[in-house]
Short mmCIF file of N, CA and C in Angstrom, two decimals:
data_model
loop_
_atom_site.label_atom_id
_atom_site.label_comp_id
_atom_site.label_asym_id
_atom_site.label_seq_id
_atom_site.Cartn_x
_atom_site.Cartn_y
_atom_site.Cartn_z
N UNK A 201 8.86 -21.21 7.91
CA UNK A 201 8.15 -21.09 6.65
C UNK A 201 9.15 -20.69 5.56
N UNK A 202 9.70 -21.65 4.85
CA UNK A 202 10.69 -21.33 3.82
C UNK A 202 10.03 -20.72 2.59
N UNK A 203 10.79 -19.89 1.90
CA UNK A 203 10.30 -19.34 0.64
C UNK A 203 11.09 -19.98 -0.49
N UNK A 204 10.47 -20.08 -1.64
CA UNK A 204 11.15 -20.65 -2.80
C UNK A 204 11.97 -19.59 -3.51
N UNK A 205 11.82 -18.36 -3.08
CA UNK A 205 12.51 -17.25 -3.73
C UNK A 205 13.63 -16.77 -2.83
N UNK A 206 14.82 -16.70 -3.38
CA UNK A 206 15.97 -16.20 -2.65
C UNK A 206 15.87 -14.68 -2.57
N UNK A 207 15.89 -14.13 -1.35
CA UNK A 207 15.74 -12.68 -1.21
C UNK A 207 16.83 -12.14 -0.30
N UNK A 208 17.71 -11.35 -0.89
CA UNK A 208 18.74 -10.65 -0.13
C UNK A 208 18.58 -9.17 -0.46
N UNK A 209 17.93 -8.40 0.42
CA UNK A 209 17.65 -7.00 0.11
C UNK A 209 18.90 -6.15 -0.07
N UNK A 210 20.04 -6.61 0.43
CA UNK A 210 21.27 -5.83 0.32
C UNK A 210 22.17 -6.27 -0.83
N UNK A 211 21.75 -7.28 -1.57
CA UNK A 211 22.56 -7.73 -2.71
C UNK A 211 22.53 -6.65 -3.79
N UNK A 212 23.66 -6.35 -4.40
CA UNK A 212 23.70 -5.29 -5.43
C UNK A 212 22.66 -5.46 -6.54
N UNK A 213 22.40 -6.70 -6.96
CA UNK A 213 21.40 -6.93 -8.01
C UNK A 213 19.99 -6.55 -7.52
N UNK A 214 19.71 -6.86 -6.26
CA UNK A 214 18.40 -6.52 -5.69
C UNK A 214 18.26 -5.02 -5.56
N UNK A 215 19.31 -4.35 -5.12
CA UNK A 215 19.27 -2.90 -4.98
C UNK A 215 19.08 -2.23 -6.34
N UNK A 216 19.76 -2.75 -7.35
CA UNK A 216 19.67 -2.17 -8.70
C UNK A 216 18.30 -2.38 -9.33
N UNK A 217 17.68 -3.54 -9.08
CA UNK A 217 16.39 -3.85 -9.70
C UNK A 217 15.55 -4.69 -8.73
N UNK A 218 14.94 -4.05 -7.73
CA UNK A 218 14.20 -4.81 -6.72
C UNK A 218 12.82 -5.30 -7.17
N UNK A 219 12.27 -4.70 -8.21
CA UNK A 219 10.87 -4.96 -8.54
C UNK A 219 10.55 -6.39 -8.98
N UNK A 220 11.37 -7.05 -9.79
CA UNK A 220 11.02 -8.42 -10.18
C UNK A 220 10.94 -9.39 -8.99
N UNK A 221 11.92 -9.32 -8.08
CA UNK A 221 11.89 -10.24 -6.95
C UNK A 221 10.75 -9.89 -6.00
N UNK A 222 10.48 -8.60 -5.81
CA UNK A 222 9.36 -8.22 -4.95
C UNK A 222 8.02 -8.65 -5.55
N UNK A 223 7.88 -8.56 -6.86
CA UNK A 223 6.65 -9.03 -7.52
C UNK A 223 6.49 -10.53 -7.32
N UNK A 224 7.58 -11.28 -7.44
CA UNK A 224 7.52 -12.73 -7.23
C UNK A 224 7.17 -13.05 -5.78
N UNK A 225 7.73 -12.31 -4.84
CA UNK A 225 7.41 -12.53 -3.43
C UNK A 225 5.95 -12.19 -3.15
N UNK A 226 5.45 -11.09 -3.69
CA UNK A 226 4.04 -10.73 -3.49
C UNK A 226 3.12 -11.84 -3.98
N UNK A 227 3.50 -12.44 -5.10
CA UNK A 227 2.67 -13.50 -5.70
C UNK A 227 2.79 -14.82 -4.94
N UNK A 228 4.01 -15.21 -4.55
CA UNK A 228 4.25 -16.55 -4.02
C UNK A 228 4.49 -16.63 -2.51
N UNK A 229 4.92 -15.54 -1.89
CA UNK A 229 5.21 -15.56 -0.45
C UNK A 229 4.97 -14.16 0.12
N UNK A 230 3.71 -13.72 0.17
CA UNK A 230 3.45 -12.34 0.59
C UNK A 230 3.86 -12.05 2.04
N UNK A 231 3.88 -13.07 2.88
CA UNK A 231 4.36 -12.95 4.26
C UNK A 231 5.31 -14.11 4.48
N UNK A 232 6.55 -13.80 4.86
CA UNK A 232 7.51 -14.89 5.07
C UNK A 232 8.54 -14.52 6.13
N UNK A 233 9.14 -15.55 6.71
CA UNK A 233 10.20 -15.35 7.69
C UNK A 233 11.50 -15.12 6.93
N UNK A 234 12.16 -13.99 7.19
CA UNK A 234 13.42 -13.67 6.53
C UNK A 234 14.54 -13.97 7.51
N UNK A 235 15.22 -15.07 7.28
CA UNK A 235 16.23 -15.54 8.24
C UNK A 235 17.38 -14.55 8.40
N UNK A 236 17.82 -13.93 7.33
CA UNK A 236 18.95 -13.01 7.38
C UNK A 236 18.71 -11.87 8.39
N UNK A 237 17.51 -11.33 8.41
CA UNK A 237 17.21 -10.24 9.34
C UNK A 237 16.49 -10.73 10.59
N UNK A 238 16.21 -12.04 10.63
CA UNK A 238 15.49 -12.65 11.74
C UNK A 238 14.20 -11.89 12.04
N UNK A 239 13.41 -11.72 10.96
CA UNK A 239 12.15 -11.00 11.11
C UNK A 239 11.16 -11.45 10.03
N UNK A 240 9.91 -11.13 10.28
CA UNK A 240 8.89 -11.39 9.28
C UNK A 240 8.94 -10.29 8.23
N UNK A 241 8.70 -10.66 6.99
CA UNK A 241 8.68 -9.70 5.89
C UNK A 241 7.32 -9.76 5.22
N UNK A 242 6.79 -8.59 4.90
CA UNK A 242 5.51 -8.47 4.20
C UNK A 242 5.77 -7.77 2.89
N UNK A 243 5.12 -8.24 1.83
CA UNK A 243 5.39 -7.67 0.51
C UNK A 243 4.15 -7.06 -0.15
N UNK A 244 3.00 -7.19 0.48
CA UNK A 244 1.79 -6.61 -0.10
C UNK A 244 1.43 -5.33 0.64
N UNK A 245 1.07 -4.33 -0.12
CA UNK A 245 0.77 -3.00 0.43
C UNK A 245 -0.29 -3.06 1.53
N UNK A 246 -1.39 -3.72 1.28
CA UNK A 246 -2.49 -3.75 2.25
C UNK A 246 -2.03 -4.38 3.57
N UNK A 247 -1.20 -5.43 3.49
CA UNK A 247 -0.68 -6.06 4.71
C UNK A 247 0.22 -5.09 5.47
N UNK A 248 1.07 -4.37 4.74
CA UNK A 248 1.97 -3.40 5.38
C UNK A 248 1.18 -2.30 6.07
N UNK A 249 0.16 -1.78 5.40
CA UNK A 249 -0.67 -0.72 5.99
C UNK A 249 -1.35 -1.23 7.26
N UNK A 250 -1.89 -2.45 7.21
CA UNK A 250 -2.57 -3.01 8.38
C UNK A 250 -1.61 -3.13 9.56
N UNK A 251 -0.40 -3.59 9.32
CA UNK A 251 0.59 -3.73 10.39
C UNK A 251 1.00 -2.37 10.93
N UNK A 252 1.26 -1.42 10.04
CA UNK A 252 1.70 -0.10 10.49
C UNK A 252 0.62 0.64 11.28
N UNK A 253 -0.63 0.35 11.01
CA UNK A 253 -1.73 1.03 11.71
C UNK A 253 -2.07 0.37 13.05
N UNK A 254 -1.54 -0.82 13.30
CA UNK A 254 -1.88 -1.56 14.51
C UNK A 254 -0.66 -1.66 15.43
N UNK A 255 -0.32 -0.55 16.08
CA UNK A 255 0.88 -0.54 16.94
C UNK A 255 0.65 -1.31 18.24
N UNK A 256 -0.60 -1.64 18.57
CA UNK A 256 -0.84 -2.45 19.77
C UNK A 256 -0.41 -3.89 19.54
N UNK A 257 -0.63 -4.39 18.34
CA UNK A 257 -0.27 -5.77 18.02
C UNK A 257 1.15 -5.88 17.49
N UNK A 258 1.55 -4.93 16.65
CA UNK A 258 2.84 -5.00 15.98
C UNK A 258 3.72 -3.83 16.41
N UNK A 259 4.75 -4.12 17.18
CA UNK A 259 5.70 -3.07 17.58
C UNK A 259 6.72 -2.88 16.48
N UNK A 260 7.17 -1.66 16.30
CA UNK A 260 8.23 -1.40 15.32
C UNK A 260 9.53 -1.96 15.86
N UNK A 261 10.22 -2.68 15.02
CA UNK A 261 11.49 -3.30 15.41
C UNK A 261 12.60 -2.31 15.13
N UNK A 262 13.31 -1.89 16.16
CA UNK A 262 14.35 -0.89 16.00
C UNK A 262 15.68 -1.49 15.55
N UNK A 263 15.67 -2.77 15.21
CA UNK A 263 16.92 -3.41 14.78
C UNK A 263 17.13 -3.19 13.29
N UNK A 264 18.37 -3.28 12.89
CA UNK A 264 18.72 -3.28 11.47
C UNK A 264 19.55 -4.52 11.26
N UNK A 265 19.07 -5.42 10.44
CA UNK A 265 19.75 -6.69 10.19
C UNK A 265 20.10 -7.37 11.50
N UNK A 266 19.16 -7.35 12.46
CA UNK A 266 19.35 -8.07 13.70
C UNK A 266 20.15 -7.35 14.76
N UNK A 267 20.55 -6.12 14.53
CA UNK A 267 21.35 -5.38 15.50
C UNK A 267 20.54 -4.23 16.10
N UNK A 268 20.88 -3.88 17.33
CA UNK A 268 20.21 -2.74 17.97
C UNK A 268 20.60 -1.45 17.25
N UNK A 269 19.64 -0.57 17.10
CA UNK A 269 19.90 0.72 16.45
C UNK A 269 20.34 1.71 17.53
N UNK A 270 21.50 2.34 17.36
CA UNK A 270 21.94 3.32 18.35
C UNK A 270 20.96 4.50 18.41
N UNK A 271 20.82 5.09 19.59
CA UNK A 271 19.87 6.19 19.80
C UNK A 271 19.98 7.30 18.77
N UNK A 272 21.20 7.73 18.37
CA UNK A 272 21.26 8.82 17.38
C UNK A 272 20.66 8.45 16.02
N UNK A 273 20.53 7.15 15.75
CA UNK A 273 20.01 6.72 14.45
C UNK A 273 18.51 6.46 14.46
N UNK A 274 17.88 6.57 15.61
CA UNK A 274 16.43 6.38 15.66
C UNK A 274 15.75 7.53 14.92
N UNK A 275 14.61 7.25 14.32
CA UNK A 275 13.89 8.28 13.60
C UNK A 275 12.40 8.17 13.91
N UNK A 276 11.64 9.12 13.42
CA UNK A 276 10.21 9.12 13.67
C UNK A 276 9.56 7.84 13.12
N UNK A 277 10.15 7.27 12.06
CA UNK A 277 9.59 6.04 11.48
C UNK A 277 9.81 4.84 12.39
N UNK A 278 10.81 4.89 13.27
CA UNK A 278 11.10 3.73 14.10
C UNK A 278 10.51 3.85 15.50
N UNK A 279 9.75 4.89 15.75
CA UNK A 279 9.13 5.08 17.07
C UNK A 279 7.69 4.62 17.05
N UNK A 280 7.27 4.04 18.17
CA UNK A 280 5.88 3.65 18.35
C UNK A 280 5.15 4.74 19.13
N UNK A 281 3.83 4.82 18.97
CA UNK A 281 3.08 5.70 19.85
C UNK A 281 3.25 5.20 21.29
N UNK A 282 3.28 6.03 22.26
CA UNK A 282 3.05 7.47 22.26
C UNK A 282 4.33 8.29 22.01
N UNK A 283 5.51 7.64 21.99
CA UNK A 283 6.76 8.38 21.80
C UNK A 283 6.79 9.14 20.48
N UNK A 284 6.11 8.60 19.48
CA UNK A 284 6.14 9.20 18.15
C UNK A 284 5.33 10.50 18.08
N UNK A 285 4.30 10.62 18.88
CA UNK A 285 3.34 11.73 18.76
C UNK A 285 3.96 13.12 18.81
N UNK A 286 4.79 13.45 19.80
CA UNK A 286 5.32 14.83 19.83
C UNK A 286 6.23 15.14 18.64
N UNK A 287 6.99 14.16 18.20
CA UNK A 287 7.90 14.38 17.07
C UNK A 287 7.09 14.53 15.78
N UNK A 288 6.12 13.64 15.60
CA UNK A 288 5.27 13.71 14.41
C UNK A 288 4.51 15.03 14.38
N UNK A 289 4.09 15.50 15.53
CA UNK A 289 3.37 16.77 15.62
C UNK A 289 4.24 17.92 15.13
N UNK A 290 5.52 17.92 15.49
CA UNK A 290 6.44 18.96 15.02
C UNK A 290 6.54 18.95 13.49
N UNK A 291 6.69 17.75 12.91
CA UNK A 291 6.78 17.64 11.45
C UNK A 291 5.49 18.12 10.79
N UNK A 292 4.37 17.68 11.33
CA UNK A 292 3.09 18.04 10.71
C UNK A 292 2.83 19.55 10.83
N UNK A 293 3.19 20.14 11.96
CA UNK A 293 3.02 21.60 12.10
C UNK A 293 3.87 22.34 11.08
N UNK A 294 5.10 21.87 10.88
CA UNK A 294 5.98 22.51 9.89
C UNK A 294 5.38 22.37 8.49
N UNK A 295 4.84 21.20 8.18
CA UNK A 295 4.24 20.98 6.87
C UNK A 295 2.99 21.85 6.69
N UNK A 296 2.15 21.91 7.71
CA UNK A 296 0.93 22.71 7.62
C UNK A 296 1.22 24.20 7.52
N UNK A 297 2.38 24.62 8.02
CA UNK A 297 2.74 26.04 7.95
C UNK A 297 3.12 26.45 6.53
N UNK A 298 3.35 25.48 5.66
CA UNK A 298 3.74 25.77 4.29
C UNK A 298 2.54 26.26 3.49
N UNK A 299 2.81 27.13 2.55
CA UNK A 299 1.81 27.54 1.58
C UNK A 299 1.91 26.51 0.45
N UNK A 300 1.08 25.46 0.54
CA UNK A 300 1.19 24.36 -0.42
C UNK A 300 0.90 24.80 -1.85
N UNK A 301 0.09 25.81 -2.03
CA UNK A 301 -0.15 26.32 -3.38
C UNK A 301 1.14 26.89 -3.95
N UNK A 302 1.91 27.57 -3.11
CA UNK A 302 3.20 28.12 -3.56
C UNK A 302 4.19 27.00 -3.85
N UNK A 303 4.16 25.95 -3.03
CA UNK A 303 5.05 24.80 -3.26
C UNK A 303 4.69 24.14 -4.60
N UNK A 304 3.39 23.98 -4.85
CA UNK A 304 2.95 23.39 -6.11
C UNK A 304 3.37 24.25 -7.30
N UNK A 305 3.19 25.55 -7.18
CA UNK A 305 3.59 26.47 -8.26
C UNK A 305 5.08 26.35 -8.54
N UNK A 306 5.88 26.34 -7.48
CA UNK A 306 7.34 26.21 -7.64
C UNK A 306 7.68 24.87 -8.29
N UNK A 307 7.01 23.80 -7.88
CA UNK A 307 7.26 22.48 -8.47
C UNK A 307 6.93 22.48 -9.96
N UNK A 308 5.82 23.10 -10.32
CA UNK A 308 5.44 23.19 -11.74
C UNK A 308 6.48 23.98 -12.54
N UNK A 309 6.98 25.07 -11.94
CA UNK A 309 8.01 25.86 -12.61
C UNK A 309 9.29 25.04 -12.80
N UNK A 310 9.64 24.26 -11.78
CA UNK A 310 10.84 23.42 -11.88
C UNK A 310 10.69 22.36 -12.98
N UNK A 311 9.49 21.77 -13.07
CA UNK A 311 9.24 20.77 -14.12
C UNK A 311 9.40 21.41 -15.50
N UNK A 312 8.77 22.57 -15.69
CA UNK A 312 8.88 23.26 -16.98
C UNK A 312 10.33 23.59 -17.31
N UNK A 313 11.07 24.06 -16.31
CA UNK A 313 12.47 24.41 -16.52
C UNK A 313 13.29 23.18 -16.92
N UNK A 314 13.09 22.08 -16.19
CA UNK A 314 13.86 20.86 -16.49
C UNK A 314 13.50 20.32 -17.88
N UNK A 315 12.22 20.34 -18.21
CA UNK A 315 11.81 19.84 -19.52
C UNK A 315 12.30 20.74 -20.64
N UNK A 316 12.32 22.05 -20.42
CA UNK A 316 12.82 22.95 -21.47
C UNK A 316 14.31 22.73 -21.70
N UNK A 317 15.05 22.40 -20.63
CA UNK A 317 16.48 22.11 -20.77
C UNK A 317 16.70 20.85 -21.61
N UNK A 318 15.70 19.97 -21.63
CA UNK A 318 15.83 18.68 -22.32
C UNK A 318 15.12 18.68 -23.67
N UNK A 319 14.56 19.80 -24.08
CA UNK A 319 13.77 19.89 -25.30
C UNK A 319 14.51 19.37 -26.53
N UNK A 320 15.77 19.67 -26.62
CA UNK A 320 16.55 19.27 -27.80
C UNK A 320 17.03 17.82 -27.72
N UNK A 321 16.86 17.18 -26.58
CA UNK A 321 17.32 15.80 -26.42
C UNK A 321 16.43 14.85 -27.21
N UNK A 322 17.08 13.92 -27.89
CA UNK A 322 16.31 12.93 -28.64
C UNK A 322 15.61 11.97 -27.69
N UNK A 323 16.34 11.58 -26.64
CA UNK A 323 15.74 10.74 -25.61
C UNK A 323 16.51 10.98 -24.31
N UNK A 324 15.85 10.75 -23.19
CA UNK A 324 16.50 10.94 -21.90
C UNK A 324 15.79 10.09 -20.86
N UNK A 325 16.47 9.87 -19.75
CA UNK A 325 15.94 9.10 -18.64
C UNK A 325 15.16 10.06 -17.74
N UNK A 326 13.84 9.92 -17.72
CA UNK A 326 12.98 10.82 -16.96
C UNK A 326 13.31 10.78 -15.46
N UNK A 327 13.60 9.60 -14.94
CA UNK A 327 13.94 9.50 -13.51
C UNK A 327 15.21 10.29 -13.20
N UNK A 328 16.24 10.08 -14.00
CA UNK A 328 17.54 10.72 -13.73
C UNK A 328 17.52 12.21 -14.02
N UNK A 329 16.85 12.61 -15.07
CA UNK A 329 16.92 14.01 -15.51
C UNK A 329 15.80 14.90 -14.98
N UNK A 330 14.68 14.29 -14.56
CA UNK A 330 13.55 15.11 -14.11
C UNK A 330 13.13 14.73 -12.68
N UNK A 331 12.72 13.49 -12.48
CA UNK A 331 12.09 13.10 -11.21
C UNK A 331 13.02 13.23 -10.00
N UNK A 332 14.23 12.66 -10.09
CA UNK A 332 15.16 12.74 -8.94
C UNK A 332 15.51 14.18 -8.60
N UNK A 333 15.99 14.96 -9.57
CA UNK A 333 16.33 16.35 -9.22
C UNK A 333 15.12 17.15 -8.74
N UNK A 334 13.95 16.90 -9.33
CA UNK A 334 12.75 17.61 -8.93
C UNK A 334 12.37 17.28 -7.49
N UNK A 335 12.40 16.00 -7.14
CA UNK A 335 12.05 15.58 -5.78
C UNK A 335 12.97 16.26 -4.76
N UNK A 336 14.26 16.25 -5.04
CA UNK A 336 15.20 16.90 -4.12
C UNK A 336 14.95 18.40 -4.02
N UNK A 337 14.67 19.03 -5.14
CA UNK A 337 14.41 20.47 -5.13
C UNK A 337 13.17 20.81 -4.31
N UNK A 338 12.10 20.06 -4.51
CA UNK A 338 10.84 20.35 -3.82
C UNK A 338 10.98 20.09 -2.32
N UNK A 339 11.59 18.96 -1.95
CA UNK A 339 11.77 18.66 -0.52
C UNK A 339 12.64 19.72 0.14
N UNK A 340 13.73 20.11 -0.51
CA UNK A 340 14.60 21.16 0.05
C UNK A 340 13.82 22.46 0.21
N UNK A 341 12.99 22.78 -0.77
CA UNK A 341 12.18 23.99 -0.72
C UNK A 341 11.20 23.95 0.46
N UNK A 342 10.52 22.83 0.64
CA UNK A 342 9.55 22.68 1.73
C UNK A 342 10.25 22.78 3.09
N UNK A 343 11.44 22.17 3.19
CA UNK A 343 12.16 22.18 4.46
C UNK A 343 12.92 23.49 4.70
N UNK A 344 13.04 24.30 3.65
CA UNK A 344 13.75 25.56 3.79
C UNK A 344 15.25 25.39 3.92
N UNK A 345 15.77 24.36 3.26
CA UNK A 345 17.22 24.12 3.30
C UNK A 345 17.79 24.28 1.90
N UNK A 346 19.11 24.38 1.83
CA UNK A 346 19.78 24.52 0.54
C UNK A 346 19.61 23.23 -0.26
N UNK A 347 19.36 23.39 -1.54
CA UNK A 347 19.17 22.23 -2.41
C UNK A 347 20.48 21.45 -2.54
N UNK A 348 20.45 20.15 -2.22
CA UNK A 348 21.68 19.36 -2.32
C UNK A 348 21.99 18.98 -3.76
N UNK A 349 23.22 18.62 -4.02
CA UNK A 349 23.60 18.09 -5.33
C UNK A 349 22.95 16.72 -5.48
N UNK A 350 22.31 16.48 -6.59
CA UNK A 350 21.60 15.22 -6.81
C UNK A 350 22.55 14.03 -6.75
N UNK A 351 23.80 14.23 -7.14
CA UNK A 351 24.76 13.12 -7.15
C UNK A 351 25.19 12.68 -5.76
N UNK A 352 24.84 13.44 -4.72
CA UNK A 352 25.22 13.03 -3.36
C UNK A 352 24.31 11.92 -2.84
N UNK A 353 23.22 11.63 -3.56
CA UNK A 353 22.30 10.58 -3.17
C UNK A 353 22.43 9.41 -4.12
N UNK A 354 22.32 8.19 -3.61
CA UNK A 354 22.42 7.04 -4.52
C UNK A 354 21.26 7.04 -5.50
N UNK A 355 21.46 6.47 -6.68
CA UNK A 355 20.37 6.45 -7.67
C UNK A 355 19.21 5.59 -7.18
N UNK A 356 18.02 5.94 -7.63
CA UNK A 356 16.83 5.18 -7.29
C UNK A 356 16.86 3.85 -8.04
N UNK A 357 16.27 2.81 -7.44
CA UNK A 357 16.16 1.56 -8.18
C UNK A 357 15.30 1.76 -9.42
N UNK A 358 15.54 0.95 -10.42
CA UNK A 358 14.75 1.04 -11.65
C UNK A 358 14.03 -0.27 -11.90
N UNK A 359 12.92 -0.18 -12.56
CA UNK A 359 12.18 -1.40 -12.92
C UNK A 359 12.89 -2.09 -14.06
N UNK A 360 12.87 -3.42 -14.03
CA UNK A 360 13.48 -4.19 -15.12
C UNK A 360 12.41 -4.72 -16.03
#
């Protein structure tokens, strides 16, 4: 099943601005065979949810670009039930142990702090100056780890 849209998820242009090509794929080829990864690709949210919820029909493919994933690189996202259950349970217990009201309060304080730092700015990139640093701060807070430098993570894709 060929697609009329060229899709290379690892191409620098796609990484920098994935949204236009994904929108075109959702419209014209919502399910297609991706030869480069030798796998089916789905681009519509509802289709992805249906596949992810049906582990009896659709097994998670542990390959990356057609290669076997070494055991140390496997994650909870790449495991199928029942192997996923004990690991997922550990994550969920850790999350439930959090005082989410306190996490929310801290997140609100961080937003106010970041915005007050930018008050004098005529214009700024909300993703770069607020959203990315805030996400890292909140996740680090929830996990109880030291907040990483935002520059150690690649920038998020932006809409074109």
